[in-house]
């Protein structure tokens, strides 16, 4: 009966052979989203491929991923060709990826980018909106899971660096459906006692993008932004970046790093104090020595040994300086008087009355010149007018008729220009200089080339 029992190795190997010989699993085409991505130091890539309802572990060896033209990232949607097999050591089936290419952006990553763009447009990431972290806080609030490694790292680091700083852990859930409301309530609770806290550390340890997602929610981001207490974000590892990191007043790469940024090192501060005490003592000793020597030199000077003689000498120097000052003042006044006299004389020669008289003379001269020009212009215009009138007179029909000529009109009132336009017996009107003559055509004669008349 005992021979019927299989070892785990044998069972796993049997399942592996069954899967390896299934033709449907030798060539698998898959679409999914990358999660838990890790690029091993030896070049292999380990990741999880998932959709809304399931996930599968996957590996892409360096011999295959060396041909990739892009860098896989968490949240990226990809198209994959590979095969399914079993990893015997863990008894877990997994996907061995042969080829992979991008297929757009995963849902979580897309939601992250959309919220990031929205909050950035609203100005929640601006540097001038961020509050300054106090250099020497007295009370630090830690908002994180009370059971994770992050809270131990933060508390241990603060106690080591600044034992006198008070630490209050505000326990929250950092993943799962209740995490967002739990974190928001903790931040709001701390702000209700804002005078008690100098700085808040909000964060958790590392994990996948799904595990860190609570810190990518808009409610958490706005709670951090609205906090009147400065906030240091400490989410995940150094390579993890969340929306909370952008909104916080200061981002720490790790929870331990957040504790180091929140409080100064007591040992370092004592070292600085000791250093400054030594420097101050040295500077004071140097200054005392310098001023002592200076005082000694001054005590040996002429002023300290013979003050009366020095005062008498200075009195005499003062009298000399006053005499020099008076002479300089007198010379200066004389120079100013000479300059005043010279300027007064120049003003007399350039008096406005002289300028006005010269301008009046020039005006009279220009007026006379203008009158002459106008008179000459009128004379020339009058001459041209008479010439034009004479020319018009020469061509005036009335003037021609005054010399004995007349103009003939037929019964219709039209001017008769040719003998062909009248017949014998027609009544015509002849316009003379001073009136009309009515006549009847009795004969019509045609002029010949010699000027004679020929009856028609």
Tab-separated table of C-alpha atoms in Angstrom:
chain	number	residue	atom	x	y	z
A	1	UNK	CA	0.000	0.000	0.000
A	2	UNK	CA	2.898	2.311	0.798
A	3	UNK	CA	4.147	2.003	-2.782
A	4	UNK	CA	1.025	3.876	-3.979
A	5	UNK	CA	2.129	7.175	-2.321
A	6	UNK	CA	3.895	9.722	-4.519
A	7	UNK	CA	6.418	12.278	-3.475
A	8	UNK	CA	5.666	15.963	-3.958
A	9	UNK	CA	8.517	16.123	-6.441
A	10	UNK	CA	7.082	13.270	-8.471
A	11	UNK	CA	3.590	14.789	-8.498
A	12	UNK	CA	4.899	18.198	-9.459
A	13	UNK	CA	7.044	16.696	-12.196
A	14	UNK	CA	4.051	14.787	-13.539
A	15	UNK	CA	1.908	17.935	-13.640
A	16	UNK	CA	4.751	19.820	-15.334
A	17	UNK	CA	5.051	17.152	-18.048
A	18	UNK	CA	1.300	17.222	-18.639
A	19	UNK	CA	1.354	20.993	-19.074
A	20	UNK	CA	4.531	20.928	-21.178
A	21	UNK	CA	2.998	18.422	-23.598
A	22	UNK	CA	-0.284	20.371	-24.005
A	23	UNK	CA	-0.033	22.051	-27.449
A	24	UNK	CA	-2.461	24.802	-26.385
A	25	UNK	CA	-0.046	25.928	-23.654
A	26	UNK	CA	3.100	25.821	-25.790
A	27	UNK	CA	2.117	28.952	-27.696
A	28	UNK	CA	0.096	31.387	-25.574
A	29	UNK	CA	-0.899	34.893	-26.713
A	30	UNK	CA	-1.848	37.036	-23.748
A	31	UNK	CA	-2.952	40.603	-22.991
A	32	UNK	CA	-2.612	41.911	-19.431
A	33	UNK	CA	-1.255	44.513	-17.042
A	34	UNK	CA	2.182	44.395	-15.412
A	35	UNK	CA	2.409	44.363	-11.623
A	36	UNK	CA	5.156	43.596	-9.078
A	37	UNK	CA	7.817	44.152	-11.728
A	38	UNK	CA	11.398	43.363	-10.708
A	39	UNK	CA	14.492	43.508	-12.897
A	40	UNK	CA	17.021	41.122	-11.360
A	41	UNK	CA	20.719	41.996	-11.209
A	42	UNK	CA	21.416	39.018	-13.479
A	43	UNK	CA	19.178	40.530	-16.164
A	44	UNK	CA	16.062	38.375	-15.770
A	45	UNK	CA	12.667	40.076	-15.349
A	46	UNK	CA	10.119	38.801	-12.837
A	47	UNK	CA	6.580	40.171	-12.933
A	48	UNK	CA	2.896	39.481	-12.504
A	49	UNK	CA	0.447	39.650	-15.410
A	50	UNK	CA	-3.123	40.381	-14.354
A	51	UNK	CA	-6.556	41.489	-15.462
A	52	UNK	CA	-9.659	42.359	-13.469
A	53	UNK	CA	-10.289	38.824	-12.210
A	54	UNK	CA	-7.038	36.838	-12.235
A	55	UNK	CA	-3.248	37.005	-12.258
A	56	UNK	CA	-0.323	34.781	-13.235
A	57	UNK	CA	3.342	34.901	-12.288
A	58	UNK	CA	5.694	35.396	-15.225
A	59	UNK	CA	9.389	35.488	-16.002
A	60	UNK	CA	11.275	36.835	-19.023
A	61	UNK	CA	14.870	35.699	-19.158
A	62	UNK	CA	17.647	38.091	-20.195
A	63	UNK	CA	18.158	36.264	-23.503
A	64	UNK	CA	14.639	37.360	-24.482
A	65	UNK	CA	14.274	40.747	-22.756
A	66	UNK	CA	17.549	42.025	-24.227
A	67	UNK	CA	15.640	42.552	-27.481
A	68	UNK	CA	12.949	44.764	-25.881
A	69	UNK	CA	12.710	48.299	-27.269
A	70	UNK	CA	10.961	49.645	-24.134
A	71	UNK	CA	11.301	49.372	-20.366
A	72	UNK	CA	8.455	47.476	-18.673
A	73	UNK	CA	6.858	49.308	-15.754
A	74	UNK	CA	4.146	48.609	-13.230
A	75	UNK	CA	0.693	49.485	-14.535
A	76	UNK	CA	1.686	49.064	-18.189
A	77	UNK	CA	-0.642	47.044	-20.409
A	78	UNK	CA	1.266	44.640	-22.673
A	79	UNK	CA	0.818	42.009	-25.391
A	80	UNK	CA	2.727	38.806	-24.663
A	81	UNK	CA	3.711	35.631	-26.516
A	82	UNK	CA	5.025	32.795	-24.383
A	83	UNK	CA	4.402	29.366	-22.918
A	84	UNK	CA	2.969	28.041	-19.661
A	85	UNK	CA	4.949	25.660	-17.480
A	86	UNK	CA	5.531	24.734	-13.829
A	87	UNK	CA	8.406	25.944	-11.660
A	88	UNK	CA	9.159	22.713	-9.788
A	89	UNK	CA	10.831	24.229	-6.712
A	90	UNK	CA	7.637	26.053	-5.700
A	91	UNK	CA	5.144	23.888	-7.551
A	92	UNK	CA	3.688	27.043	-9.084
A	93	UNK	CA	2.630	27.344	-12.692
A	94	UNK	CA	3.916	30.438	-14.455
A	95	UNK	CA	4.256	32.104	-17.822
A	96	UNK	CA	7.597	32.106	-19.622
A	97	UNK	CA	7.586	35.182	-21.841
A	98	UNK	CA	9.279	35.015	-25.242
A	99	UNK	CA	8.092	38.310	-26.734
A	100	UNK	CA	6.408	41.389	-25.239
A	101	UNK	CA	5.240	44.740	-26.579
A	102	UNK	CA	3.263	47.665	-25.108
A	103	UNK	CA	-0.506	47.702	-25.418
A	104	UNK	CA	-1.404	51.094	-24.015
A	105	UNK	CA	-1.431	52.008	-20.326
A	106	UNK	CA	-2.904	49.934	-17.501
A	107	UNK	CA	-5.994	51.096	-15.635
A	108	UNK	CA	-4.180	51.932	-12.379
A	109	UNK	CA	-1.365	53.723	-14.149
A	110	UNK	CA	-3.833	55.655	-16.278
A	111	UNK	CA	-5.811	56.662	-13.176
A	112	UNK	CA	-2.541	57.755	-11.530
A	113	UNK	CA	-1.588	59.968	-14.492
A	114	UNK	CA	-5.074	61.471	-14.786
A	115	UNK	CA	-5.231	62.399	-11.084
A	116	UNK	CA	-1.672	63.711	-11.201
A	117	UNK	CA	-2.497	65.975	-14.153
A	118	UNK	CA	-5.704	67.200	-12.471
A	119	UNK	CA	-4.059	68.110	-9.166
A	120	UNK	CA	-1.071	69.643	-10.911
A	121	UNK	CA	-3.397	71.877	-12.929
A	122	UNK	CA	-5.080	72.980	-9.688
A	123	UNK	CA	-1.688	73.978	-8.261
A	124	UNK	CA	-1.431	71.378	-5.470
A	125	UNK	CA	2.173	70.541	-6.435
A	126	UNK	CA	3.556	74.108	-6.510
A	127	UNK	CA	6.663	74.704	-4.398
A	128	UNK	CA	5.389	78.038	-3.069
A	129	UNK	CA	2.409	76.179	-1.528
A	130	UNK	CA	4.612	73.861	0.520
A	131	UNK	CA	5.171	74.528	4.233
A	132	UNK	CA	8.619	74.583	5.788
A	133	UNK	CA	9.587	71.610	7.957
A	134	UNK	CA	10.607	72.887	11.433
A	135	UNK	CA	14.311	72.436	12.179
A	136	UNK	CA	13.778	71.432	15.821
A	137	UNK	CA	10.342	69.837	16.343
A	138	UNK	CA	9.110	68.900	19.806
A	139	UNK	CA	6.282	66.569	18.793
A	140	UNK	CA	6.094	64.302	15.697
A	141	UNK	CA	2.897	62.569	14.589
A	142	UNK	CA	3.346	59.268	12.694
A	143	UNK	CA	0.393	58.177	10.533
A	144	UNK	CA	0.984	54.591	9.406
A	145	UNK	CA	0.137	50.990	10.169
A	146	UNK	CA	0.900	50.146	13.827
A	147	UNK	CA	2.090	46.638	12.925
A	148	UNK	CA	4.319	47.208	9.902
A	149	UNK	CA	8.084	47.541	9.723
A	150	UNK	CA	7.722	51.190	8.743
A	151	UNK	CA	6.486	52.340	12.149
A	152	UNK	CA	9.351	50.519	13.895
A	153	UNK	CA	11.911	52.095	11.590
A	154	UNK	CA	10.458	55.594	12.107
A	155	UNK	CA	10.149	55.378	15.902
A	156	UNK	CA	13.585	53.755	16.320
A	157	UNK	CA	15.271	56.359	14.143
A	158	UNK	CA	13.624	59.326	15.906
A	159	UNK	CA	14.441	57.959	19.362
A	160	UNK	CA	18.041	57.387	18.323
A	161	UNK	CA	18.489	60.829	16.753
A	162	UNK	CA	16.441	62.962	19.176
A	163	UNK	CA	15.396	61.145	22.357
A	164	UNK	CA	13.690	64.275	23.711
A	165	UNK	CA	11.202	64.503	20.811
A	166	UNK	CA	7.705	63.263	21.619
A	167	UNK	CA	6.325	60.649	19.188
A	168	UNK	CA	2.610	59.919	18.737
A	169	UNK	CA	1.601	57.064	16.425
A	170	UNK	CA	-1.822	57.569	14.844
A	171	UNK	CA	-2.616	54.011	13.680
A	172	UNK	CA	-4.314	53.609	10.303
A	173	UNK	CA	-4.981	50.941	7.721
A	174	UNK	CA	-2.582	51.475	4.800
A	175	UNK	CA	-4.200	49.102	2.287
A	176	UNK	CA	-7.604	47.675	1.609
A	177	UNK	CA	-11.056	49.260	1.253
A	178	UNK	CA	-10.861	51.130	4.594
A	179	UNK	CA	-7.386	52.560	4.078
A	180	UNK	CA	-8.318	55.853	2.386
A	181	UNK	CA	-10.904	56.943	4.958
A	182	UNK	CA	-8.613	55.777	7.785
A	183	UNK	CA	-5.674	57.898	6.558
A	184	UNK	CA	-7.873	60.949	5.917
A	185	UNK	CA	-9.418	60.757	9.405
A	186	UNK	CA	-5.985	60.517	11.018
A	187	UNK	CA	-4.704	63.614	9.197
A	188	UNK	CA	-7.838	65.564	10.090
A	189	UNK	CA	-7.635	64.415	13.711
A	190	UNK	CA	-4.030	65.629	13.987
A	191	UNK	CA	-5.019	68.998	12.495
A	192	UNK	CA	-7.799	69.347	15.044
A	193	UNK	CA	-4.937	69.536	17.595
A	194	UNK	CA	-2.505	71.373	15.316
A	195	UNK	CA	-0.907	73.202	18.248
A	196	UNK	CA	0.216	69.810	19.601
A	197	UNK	CA	2.078	68.587	16.501
A	198	UNK	CA	5.050	70.197	14.770
A	199	UNK	CA	5.251	67.779	11.825
A	200	UNK	CA	3.434	64.694	10.476
A	201	UNK	CA	4.991	61.643	8.828
A	202	UNK	CA	2.484	59.863	6.556
A	203	UNK	CA	3.479	56.618	4.874
A	204	UNK	CA	4.069	52.883	4.864
A	205	UNK	CA	6.572	50.277	3.725
A	206	UNK	CA	7.093	49.060	0.171
A	207	UNK	CA	4.738	46.972	-1.938
A	208	UNK	CA	3.113	46.615	-5.323
A	209	UNK	CA	1.239	49.450	-6.981
A	210	UNK	CA	-2.016	47.902	-5.745
A	211	UNK	CA	-0.755	47.818	-2.158
A	212	UNK	CA	0.407	51.444	-2.326
A	213	UNK	CA	-2.734	52.651	-4.097
A	214	UNK	CA	-4.332	54.226	-1.013
A	215	UNK	CA	-1.708	56.982	-1.274
A	216	UNK	CA	-2.743	57.626	-4.904
A	217	UNK	CA	-6.332	58.477	-3.972
A	218	UNK	CA	-7.599	62.052	-4.367
A	219	UNK	CA	-9.087	62.179	-0.840
A	220	UNK	CA	-5.696	61.424	0.742
A	221	UNK	CA	-3.944	63.953	-1.515
A	222	UNK	CA	-6.387	66.737	-0.600
A	223	UNK	CA	-6.178	65.901	3.110
A	224	UNK	CA	-2.385	66.271	2.961
A	225	UNK	CA	-2.676	69.529	0.987
A	226	UNK	CA	-5.255	70.987	3.433
A	227	UNK	CA	-3.166	70.076	6.485
A	228	UNK	CA	-1.961	73.106	8.443
A	229	UNK	CA	0.772	70.889	9.914
A	230	UNK	CA	3.781	70.242	7.620
A	231	UNK	CA	3.636	66.726	6.140
A	232	UNK	CA	6.514	64.421	5.165
A	233	UNK	CA	5.507	61.565	2.862
A	234	UNK	CA	7.274	58.220	3.290
A	235	UNK	CA	5.599	55.715	0.990
A	236	UNK	CA	7.354	52.541	-0.119
A	237	UNK	CA	10.931	52.377	-1.310
A	238	UNK	CA	13.028	55.006	-3.016
A	239	UNK	CA	11.801	54.018	-6.511
A	240	UNK	CA	8.111	54.170	-5.512
A	241	UNK	CA	6.333	57.436	-6.299
A	242	UNK	CA	2.747	58.250	-5.302
A	243	UNK	CA	0.420	61.252	-5.556
A	244	UNK	CA	0.983	61.825	-1.838
A	245	UNK	CA	4.682	62.428	-2.554
A	246	UNK	CA	3.844	65.272	-4.960
A	247	UNK	CA	1.388	66.951	-2.575
A	248	UNK	CA	3.390	66.581	0.624
A	249	UNK	CA	5.592	69.408	1.870
A	250	UNK	CA	8.601	67.078	1.726
A	251	UNK	CA	9.134	63.617	0.205
A	252	UNK	CA	11.346	61.031	1.880
A	253	UNK	CA	12.678	58.040	-0.083
A	254	UNK	CA	11.898	55.612	2.773
A	255	UNK	CA	10.214	55.675	6.210
A	256	UNK	CA	13.656	55.733	7.839
A	257	UNK	CA	14.601	58.664	5.610
A	258	UNK	CA	11.436	60.483	6.717
A	259	UNK	CA	12.455	60.153	10.365
A	260	UNK	CA	15.917	61.494	9.549
A	261	UNK	CA	14.388	64.481	7.730
A	262	UNK	CA	11.879	65.159	10.510
A	263	UNK	CA	14.277	65.494	13.450
A	264	UNK	CA	17.921	66.521	13.812
A	265	UNK	CA	20.537	64.188	15.218
A	266	UNK	CA	21.235	65.008	18.858
A	267	UNK	CA	24.785	63.705	18.525
A	268	UNK	CA	25.387	65.872	15.463
A	269	UNK	CA	23.906	68.909	17.233
A	270	UNK	CA	26.106	68.330	20.299
A	271	UNK	CA	29.109	67.986	18.023
A	272	UNK	CA	28.192	71.271	16.364
A	273	UNK	CA	27.731	72.998	19.724
A	274	UNK	CA	31.092	71.685	20.902
A	275	UNK	CA	32.710	72.835	17.673
A	276	UNK	CA	31.183	76.301	17.913
A	277	UNK	CA	32.189	76.603	21.591
A	278	UNK	CA	35.773	75.813	20.614
A	279	UNK	CA	35.642	78.274	17.728
A	280	UNK	CA	34.092	80.986	19.929
A	281	UNK	CA	36.674	80.434	22.649
A	282	UNK	CA	39.482	80.627	20.106
A	283	UNK	CA	38.067	83.775	18.510
A	284	UNK	CA	37.562	85.466	21.893
A	285	UNK	CA	41.092	84.572	22.992
A	286	UNK	CA	42.521	85.931	19.748
A	287	UNK	CA	40.457	89.145	20.050
A	288	UNK	CA	41.488	89.663	23.684
A	289	UNK	CA	45.138	89.267	22.769
A	290	UNK	CA	44.809	91.625	19.807
A	291	UNK	CA	42.984	94.360	21.767
A	292	UNK	CA	45.381	93.979	24.694
A	293	UNK	CA	48.322	94.647	22.417
A	294	UNK	CA	46.496	97.553	20.821
A	295	UNK	CA	45.717	99.058	24.242
A	296	UNK	CA	49.339	98.670	25.233
A	297	UNK	CA	50.482	100.461	22.050
A	298	UNK	CA	47.981	103.262	22.636
A	299	UNK	CA	49.128	103.721	26.214
A	300	UNK	CA	52.634	104.430	24.914
A	301	UNK	CA	51.533	107.066	22.423
A	302	UNK	CA	52.220	110.822	22.745
A	303	UNK	CA	48.529	111.586	23.473
A	304	UNK	CA	48.442	109.471	26.608
A	305	UNK	CA	51.872	110.587	27.887
A	306	UNK	CA	51.568	114.346	27.191
A	307	UNK	CA	47.869	115.254	26.923
A	308	UNK	CA	48.336	118.994	27.808
A	309	UNK	CA	50.980	119.544	25.153
A	310	UNK	CA	48.783	117.732	22.611
A	311	UNK	CA	45.776	119.925	23.488
A	312	UNK	CA	47.866	123.111	23.116
A	313	UNK	CA	49.115	121.910	19.735
A	314	UNK	CA	45.620	121.084	18.558
A	315	UNK	CA	44.364	124.521	19.704
A	316	UNK	CA	46.997	126.184	17.548
A	317	UNK	CA	46.164	123.926	14.588
A	318	UNK	CA	42.513	124.858	15.018
A	319	UNK	CA	43.317	128.591	14.811
A	320	UNK	CA	45.321	127.978	11.637
A	321	UNK	CA	42.478	126.004	10.080
A	322	UNK	CA	39.969	128.768	10.955
A	323	UNK	CA	42.170	131.382	9.294
A	324	UNK	CA	42.460	129.197	6.209
A	325	UNK	CA	38.713	128.711	6.180
A	326	UNK	CA	38.030	132.453	6.389
A	327	UNK	CA	40.434	133.194	3.534
A	328	UNK	CA	38.890	130.502	1.409
A	329	UNK	CA	35.414	131.854	2.133
A	330	UNK	CA	36.484	135.434	1.212
A	331	UNK	CA	38.128	134.274	-2.030
A	332	UNK	CA	35.067	132.275	-2.902
A	333	UNK	CA	32.803	135.290	-2.365
A	334	UNK	CA	35.022	137.476	-4.552
A	335	UNK	CA	34.938	134.875	-7.349
A	336	UNK	CA	31.168	134.746	-7.138
A	337	UNK	CA	30.928	138.559	-7.252
A	338	UNK	CA	33.084	138.740	-10.400
A	339	UNK	CA	30.997	136.051	-12.040
A	340	UNK	CA	27.796	137.870	-11.077
A	341	UNK	CA	29.042	141.148	-12.639
A	342	UNK	CA	30.020	139.343	-15.854
A	343	UNK	CA	26.644	137.646	-16.133
A	344	UNK	CA	24.829	140.924	-15.502
A	345	UNK	CA	26.760	142.580	-18.338
A	346	UNK	CA	25.936	139.701	-20.689
A	347	UNK	CA	22.287	139.966	-19.716
A	348	UNK	CA	22.330	143.680	-20.623
A	349	UNK	CA	23.640	142.980	-24.116
A	350	UNK	CA	21.099	140.203	-24.610
A	351	UNK	CA	18.151	142.113	-23.130
A	352	UNK	CA	14.734	141.028	-24.466
A	353	UNK	CA	14.039	144.606	-25.744
A	354	UNK	CA	16.895	144.257	-28.213
A	355	UNK	CA	15.556	140.929	-29.404
A	356	UNK	CA	12.035	142.412	-29.758
A	357	UNK	CA	13.310	145.414	-31.765
A	358	UNK	CA	15.289	143.199	-34.132
A	359	UNK	CA	12.272	140.947	-34.581
A	360	UNK	CA	10.023	143.985	-35.319
A	361	UNK	CA	12.433	145.281	-37.985
A	362	UNK	CA	12.559	141.880	-39.596
A	363	UNK	CA	8.750	141.700	-39.522
A	364	UNK	CA	8.406	145.106	-41.267
A	365	UNK	CA	10.894	144.037	-43.917
A	366	UNK	CA	9.033	140.780	-44.562
A	367	UNK	CA	5.661	142.623	-44.684
A	368	UNK	CA	6.958	145.081	-47.340
A	369	UNK	CA	8.359	142.184	-49.332
A	370	UNK	CA	5.010	140.378	-49.115
A	371	UNK	CA	3.093	143.491	-50.325
A	372	UNK	CA	5.376	143.859	-53.332
A	373	UNK	CA	4.967	140.223	-54.218
A	374	UNK	CA	1.148	140.418	-53.927
A	375	UNK	CA	0.991	143.579	-56.099
A	376	UNK	CA	3.145	141.970	-58.779
A	377	UNK	CA	0.955	138.848	-58.648
A	378	UNK	CA	-2.252	140.932	-59.119
A	379	UNK	CA	-0.695	142.852	-62.073
A	380	UNK	CA	0.322	139.657	-63.831
A	381	UNK	CA	-3.102	138.106	-63.262
A	382	UNK	CA	-4.894	141.216	-64.626
A	383	UNK	CA	-2.729	141.191	-67.744
A	384	UNK	CA	-3.481	137.523	-68.363
A	385	UNK	CA	-7.208	138.202	-67.897
A	386	UNK	CA	-7.276	140.979	-70.567
A	387	UNK	CA	-5.374	138.754	-72.965
A	388	UNK	CA	-7.901	135.959	-72.496
A	389	UNK	CA	-10.842	138.387	-73.015
A	390	UNK	CA	-9.347	139.640	-76.309
A	391	UNK	CA	-8.922	136.072	-77.525
A	392	UNK	CA	-12.529	135.256	-76.663
A	393	UNK	CA	-13.742	138.431	-78.446
A	394	UNK	CA	-12.087	137.375	-81.680
A	395	UNK	CA	-14.115	134.159	-81.781
A	396	UNK	CA	-17.401	135.691	-80.492
A	397	UNK	CA	-20.165	135.337	-83.157
A	398	UNK	CA	-21.667	138.733	-82.205
A	399	UNK	CA	-18.396	140.450	-82.924
A	400	UNK	CA	-18.272	138.811	-86.347
A	401	UNK	CA	-21.834	139.910	-87.101
A	402	UNK	CA	-20.872	143.467	-86.110
A	403	UNK	CA	-18.637	143.465	-89.191
A	404	UNK	CA	-21.620	142.772	-91.484
A	405	UNK	CA	-22.076	139.014	-91.278
A	406	UNK	CA	-25.290	137.159	-90.478
A	407	UNK	CA	-26.472	133.644	-89.634
A	408	UNK	CA	-29.355	132.024	-91.528
A	409	UNK	CA	-31.949	129.708	-89.963
A	410	UNK	CA	-34.556	127.541	-91.740
A	411	UNK	CA	-38.154	127.283	-90.645
A	412	UNK	CA	-37.197	124.591	-88.094
A	413	UNK	CA	-34.696	126.933	-86.438
A	414	UNK	CA	-31.616	125.051	-87.660
A	415	UNK	CA	-28.575	126.909	-88.961
A	416	UNK	CA	-28.283	126.802	-92.738
A	417	UNK	CA	-24.760	125.717	-93.660
A	418	UNK	CA	-25.206	124.748	-97.347
A	419	UNK	CA	-27.391	125.737	-100.355
A	420	UNK	CA	-28.480	122.115	-100.411
A	421	UNK	CA	-30.420	122.660	-97.224
A	422	UNK	CA	-32.882	125.214	-98.791
A	423	UNK	CA	-35.191	125.393	-101.781
A	424	UNK	CA	-36.745	128.250	-103.707
A	425	UNK	CA	-39.689	129.706	-101.914
A	426	UNK	CA	-38.474	128.607	-98.393
A	427	UNK	CA	-38.947	131.143	-95.621
A	428	UNK	CA	-35.688	131.799	-93.719
A	429	UNK	CA	-34.583	134.002	-90.807
A	430	UNK	CA	-31.312	135.925	-90.943
A	431	UNK	CA	-29.728	136.780	-87.574
A	432	UNK	CA	-27.898	140.125	-87.697
A	433	UNK	CA	-26.049	142.073	-85.030
A	434	UNK	CA	-29.127	143.819	-83.728
A	435	UNK	CA	-32.030	141.540	-84.742
A	436	UNK	CA	-33.620	139.138	-87.269
A	437	UNK	CA	-34.665	139.590	-90.940
A	438	UNK	CA	-37.318	137.321	-92.444
A	439	UNK	CA	-36.743	136.522	-96.133
A	440	UNK	CA	-37.901	134.245	-98.913
A	441	UNK	CA	-35.513	132.274	-101.077
A	442	UNK	CA	-35.962	133.443	-104.644
A	443	UNK	CA	-32.845	132.058	-106.278
A	444	UNK	CA	-30.111	129.646	-105.334
A	445	UNK	CA	-26.642	130.179	-106.806
A	446	UNK	CA	-23.651	127.885	-106.407
A	447	UNK	CA	-20.149	129.382	-106.042
A	448	UNK	CA	-17.554	128.211	-108.549
A	449	UNK	CA	-13.842	127.724	-107.994
A	450	UNK	CA	-13.010	131.280	-109.164
A	451	UNK	CA	-15.314	132.829	-106.640
A	452	UNK	CA	-18.104	133.589	-109.124
A	453	UNK	CA	-21.742	132.504	-108.883
A	454	UNK	CA	-23.593	130.006	-110.970
A	455	UNK	CA	-27.364	129.838	-110.907
A	456	UNK	CA	-28.865	126.459	-110.196
